[in-house]
Short mmCIF file of C-alpha atoms in Angstrom, two decimals:
data_model
loop_
_atom_site.label_atom_id
_atom_site.label_comp_id
_atom_site.label_asym_id
_atom_site.label_seq_id
_atom_site.Cartn_x
_atom_site.Cartn_y
_atom_site.Cartn_z
CA UNK A 1 152.96 164.65 174.83
CA UNK A 2 155.94 165.76 172.79
CA UNK A 3 154.23 165.72 169.42
CA UNK A 4 153.40 168.73 167.24
CA UNK A 5 149.91 168.57 165.72
CA UNK A 6 149.34 170.59 162.53
CA UNK A 7 145.72 171.74 162.21
CA UNK A 8 144.70 173.29 158.87
CA UNK A 9 142.00 173.65 156.25
CA UNK A 10 142.55 171.86 152.96
CA UNK A 11 141.08 174.78 151.03
CA UNK A 12 143.80 177.30 151.84
CA UNK A 13 146.36 176.10 154.31
CA UNK A 14 147.28 172.70 152.90
CA UNK A 15 150.47 173.78 151.15
CA UNK A 16 151.71 175.72 154.16
CA UNK A 17 150.85 172.76 156.40
CA UNK A 18 152.77 170.38 154.13
CA UNK A 19 155.77 172.71 154.03
CA UNK A 20 155.74 173.12 157.81
CA UNK A 21 155.43 169.36 158.16
CA UNK A 22 158.61 168.91 156.09
CA UNK A 23 160.52 171.64 157.91
CA UNK A 24 159.51 170.55 161.41
CA UNK A 25 159.97 166.86 160.62
CA UNK A 26 163.49 167.60 159.44
CA UNK A 27 164.18 169.29 162.76
CA UNK A 28 162.34 167.05 165.23
CA UNK A 29 161.67 163.81 163.34
CA UNK A 30 158.63 162.65 161.36
CA UNK A 31 157.26 160.70 164.30
CA UNK A 32 156.99 163.93 166.30
CA UNK A 33 154.98 165.93 163.77
CA UNK A 34 151.37 164.94 163.06
CA UNK A 35 149.69 165.98 159.81
CA UNK A 36 146.72 163.76 159.03
CA UNK A 37 147.40 162.81 155.38
CA UNK A 38 150.94 161.69 156.18
CA UNK A 39 150.47 160.41 159.70
CA UNK A 40 147.26 158.37 159.58
CA UNK A 41 147.80 154.86 158.25
CA UNK A 42 145.59 153.63 155.43
CA UNK A 43 142.66 151.68 156.81
CA UNK A 44 142.85 153.35 160.23
CA UNK A 45 139.80 154.89 161.84
CA UNK A 46 140.11 158.59 160.95
CA UNK A 47 138.25 160.02 163.96
CA UNK A 48 140.05 157.84 166.48
CA UNK A 49 143.43 158.59 164.88
CA UNK A 50 142.84 162.34 164.96
CA UNK A 51 141.59 162.40 168.55
CA UNK A 52 144.46 160.17 169.73
CA UNK A 53 146.95 162.49 168.03
CA UNK A 54 145.42 165.57 169.68
CA UNK A 55 145.59 163.78 173.02
CA UNK A 56 149.24 162.92 172.43
CA UNK A 57 150.34 166.34 171.30
CA UNK A 58 152.13 168.91 173.39
CA UNK A 59 151.51 171.71 170.89
CA UNK A 60 148.90 172.31 168.22
CA UNK A 61 149.75 174.67 165.37
CA UNK A 62 146.57 176.16 163.88
CA UNK A 63 147.32 177.26 160.32
CA UNK A 64 145.24 180.35 159.53
CA UNK A 65 145.06 181.34 155.85
CA UNK A 66 143.26 184.29 154.28
CA UNK A 67 139.91 182.47 153.94
CA UNK A 68 140.05 180.59 157.24
CA UNK A 69 137.52 182.76 159.11
CA UNK A 70 135.06 182.70 156.20
CA UNK A 71 134.61 178.93 156.54
CA UNK A 72 132.96 179.33 159.93
CA UNK A 73 130.15 181.44 158.50
CA UNK A 74 129.28 178.71 156.03
CA UNK A 75 128.38 176.34 158.86
CA UNK A 76 126.58 179.02 160.88
CA UNK A 77 129.13 178.58 163.67
CA UNK A 78 127.97 175.00 164.20
CA UNK A 79 131.01 173.30 165.69
CA UNK A 80 129.60 169.83 166.10
CA UNK A 81 132.19 167.13 165.43
CA UNK A 82 130.46 165.99 162.25
CA UNK A 83 130.56 169.46 160.69
CA UNK A 84 134.11 170.70 160.93
CA UNK A 85 137.19 168.71 161.93
CA UNK A 86 139.31 171.86 162.18
CA UNK A 87 137.01 173.12 164.91
CA UNK A 88 136.75 169.72 166.59
CA UNK A 89 140.54 169.34 166.79
CA UNK A 90 140.99 172.80 168.32
CA UNK A 91 138.14 172.25 170.79
CA UNK A 92 139.71 168.96 171.85
CA UNK A 93 143.12 170.62 172.31
CA UNK A 94 141.52 173.31 174.50
CA UNK A 95 139.61 170.66 176.48
CA UNK A 96 142.84 168.73 177.09
CA UNK A 97 144.69 171.93 178.03
CA UNK A 98 147.22 171.61 175.21
CA UNK A 99 149.29 174.54 173.97
CA UNK A 100 147.55 176.00 170.92
CA UNK A 101 149.45 178.41 168.68
CA UNK A 102 147.77 180.21 165.77
CA UNK A 103 150.12 180.41 162.76
CA UNK A 104 149.09 183.34 160.58
CA UNK A 105 150.01 182.97 156.93
CA UNK A 106 150.96 185.84 154.61
CA UNK A 107 148.54 188.76 154.78
CA UNK A 108 146.39 187.38 157.59
CA UNK A 109 145.61 189.82 160.39
CA UNK A 110 145.39 189.01 164.07
CA UNK A 111 142.38 186.91 165.07
CA UNK A 112 139.44 188.60 166.81
CA UNK A 113 136.74 186.83 168.82
CA UNK A 114 133.80 188.11 166.73
CA UNK A 115 133.51 185.84 163.74
CA UNK A 116 134.97 182.82 165.51
CA UNK A 117 132.74 180.02 166.75
CA UNK A 118 132.00 180.56 170.44
CA UNK A 119 134.12 177.57 171.45
CA UNK A 120 137.15 179.00 169.62
CA UNK A 121 137.08 182.60 170.86
CA UNK A 122 140.06 181.77 173.06
CA UNK A 123 142.21 181.69 169.89
CA UNK A 124 141.87 185.46 169.60
CA UNK A 125 143.78 186.01 172.84
CA UNK A 126 146.65 183.66 172.09
CA UNK A 127 150.07 184.84 170.98
CA UNK A 128 150.55 183.81 167.39
CA UNK A 129 153.40 183.05 165.02
CA UNK A 130 153.73 184.20 161.42
CA UNK A 131 154.65 182.02 158.46
CA UNK A 132 155.20 184.11 155.34
CA UNK A 133 156.29 182.75 151.97
CA UNK A 134 158.78 185.63 151.75
CA UNK A 135 160.48 184.66 155.02
CA UNK A 136 160.25 180.86 155.13
CA UNK A 137 163.67 180.25 156.63
CA UNK A 138 163.51 183.05 159.20
CA UNK A 139 159.93 182.26 160.24
CA UNK A 140 160.70 178.53 160.46
CA UNK A 141 163.76 179.05 162.62
CA UNK A 142 161.79 181.35 164.92
CA UNK A 143 158.98 178.80 165.09
CA UNK A 144 161.38 176.03 166.14
CA UNK A 145 162.84 178.26 168.87
CA UNK A 146 159.36 179.06 170.17
CA UNK A 147 158.20 175.43 170.05
CA UNK A 148 161.22 174.41 172.12
CA UNK A 149 160.46 177.20 174.62
CA UNK A 150 156.81 176.24 175.14
CA UNK A 151 157.28 172.48 174.96
CA UNK A 152 160.74 171.64 176.34
CA UNK A 153 160.25 167.91 175.73
CA UNK A 154 160.51 168.62 172.03
CA UNK A 155 164.04 169.99 172.47
CA UNK A 156 165.30 166.56 173.50
CA UNK A 157 164.17 165.23 170.15
CA UNK A 158 166.11 167.72 168.06
CA UNK A 159 168.84 166.27 165.93
CA UNK A 160 172.00 168.20 166.90
CA UNK A 161 173.60 167.27 163.58
CA UNK A 162 170.81 168.99 161.67
CA UNK A 163 172.18 172.50 161.34
CA UNK A 164 169.71 173.50 158.67
CA UNK A 165 166.08 172.69 158.05
CA UNK A 166 166.62 171.42 154.57
CA UNK A 167 167.44 167.77 154.13
CA UNK A 168 165.76 167.06 150.82
CA UNK A 169 167.33 167.97 147.50
CA UNK A 170 164.07 169.22 146.00
CA UNK A 171 163.50 171.49 148.97
CA UNK A 172 167.01 172.97 148.78
CA UNK A 173 166.40 173.71 145.11
CA UNK A 174 163.05 175.30 145.98
CA UNK A 175 164.68 177.58 148.59
CA UNK A 176 167.41 178.58 146.11
CA UNK A 177 164.72 179.44 143.59
CA UNK A 178 162.84 181.56 146.14
CA UNK A 179 166.01 183.43 147.10
CA UNK A 180 166.70 184.20 143.40
CA UNK A 181 163.14 185.46 142.95
CA UNK A 182 163.53 187.72 146.00
CA UNK A 183 166.81 189.15 144.69
CA UNK A 184 165.30 189.81 141.26
CA UNK A 185 162.45 191.90 142.66
#
């Protein structure tokens, strides 16, 4: 139960989920961070793979983008497993008593129970983390600290030689670009 499960909607949170996957994998190892497109092997049963990963996680990060709440209205709050995998994953994490942490992306306000499916109203009372494109490094470092606090087993997996999150050349270039853009504003 020392895996981090990244729950997100493809419509708005996919890029943030992919970036968090890279950052957290660099810190804890790819085998300790689950994001379905990268983690599920081709030809594997999708439903079984997802539910096994939720069962094996210690922490679920729920990526909440600006349109996240609107998606629930489109299914009339029907949270049956065949309708919405985002809901199903969170419900399963609650059922298994896993740590669930909402991660609010840039501009997203705190979650409130009205508007959430009945089975997810517990999200509104949970302490959240922020992940803002203007503060990627700071928010990521804070997230790692918090993940280690709430799931101490993850700390044992940290690579002590990894002083920074960035291990890929393209990502270092991306961060340099972002810092230049911030300075120019």
